[in-house]
Amino acid sequence: MTDANSQELHRVLTALTLNRQPGWHFPGHFFDVSFDELNPGNASLSILPDRHCELADGQSHMAALSILADLAMSAAMRGLTDFAMRMATVTMSLQFTGASRRGLLQARGHFDGFVQGPSGPRDQGLCRAEIHAGNALVCTVTGSFLAMRRQTGAPMLPRKREESAAVEALSPEALTEEERVLYERAREALKPGPDSFIERFWDLRPQRDGQGATCRLDNGMHVSNRVGHTQGGITLALAALTANAALGEQWQLAGISSWYVRPGTGTGLQARATVMHQGSYTAVVDVDVTDDKGETVLRALSNHTSLR
């Protein structure tokens, strides 16, 4: 397959084109997240999967689900605050039904209000969401976000799918040096080999060892949010995939709860998953995601169900 007719590379080039306009980030453009409906306190978003974000079995990559969860909840909260204001993910928990992640992913986010203090509402908001694939409920989500009212930038640009579809993708010759690095990474991921394109593109391929599993995620434009930190949904996906790898193929992820400690910065993030309990039917895994300095970026606990 040549660059010209590769769906994966066309998606990358289109995302790079959209990313030149301030207000959002490459991962959101790469997944072509559509803001289908925005109301104060409620938001509906969706991702229409294709080869660029699907696994070998046709299911959407875990990162598509976790990014959609993150964005659906934060969009619902932004509807009552400010789309130019920065927001930081504080916590996020996903509970999975076991339904397949095939087909259109649709998320509906809800904002439940700000945490109340003795003198009134604080800046931390509580949210929840449900994600469906086709007509099946895939997972329920809860989360909390910090409204960073003193830190604003270019307003977030919530697009619908048909708007991004009308954009003419950049040619490879028109790319900047930074964009070229990302594009070459995508070309490398298209070469024949094990795993799907997105697994090779982001290199989210945990390795199991005697203590559990580890996985390194290189930082860069391909995984960054609007301010250059690792996007929160991708950080959660890193933890979830590493947790699952620690147990092996006979176990299925049933839920994960995460706490965001500091921004994901530096050259990359490292996840270490340690099995805390492994019984006949259920298991619990502890995941520590750290930066180059060894400082915790995210801490997560996951629960799993046996497939045997």
Tab-separated table of C-alpha atoms in Angstrom, residues 53-55 58-66:
chain	number	residue	atom	x	y	z
A	53	CYS	CA	-7.696	3.159	15.487
A	54	GLU	CA	-8.826	-0.469	15.294
A	55	LEU	CA	-7.190	-3.602	16.634
A	58	GLY	CA	-11.961	-4.959	14.605
A	59	GLN	CA	-12.485	-3.456	18.053
A	60	SER	CA	-11.527	0.128	18.801
A	61	HIS	CA	-8.291	0.622	20.717
A	62	MET	CA	-8.624	1.202	24.460
A	63	ALA	CA	-7.279	4.743	24.016
A	64	ALA	CA	-10.236	5.630	21.777
A	65	LEU	CA	-12.568	4.688	24.621
A	66	SER	CA	-10.626	6.453	27.374
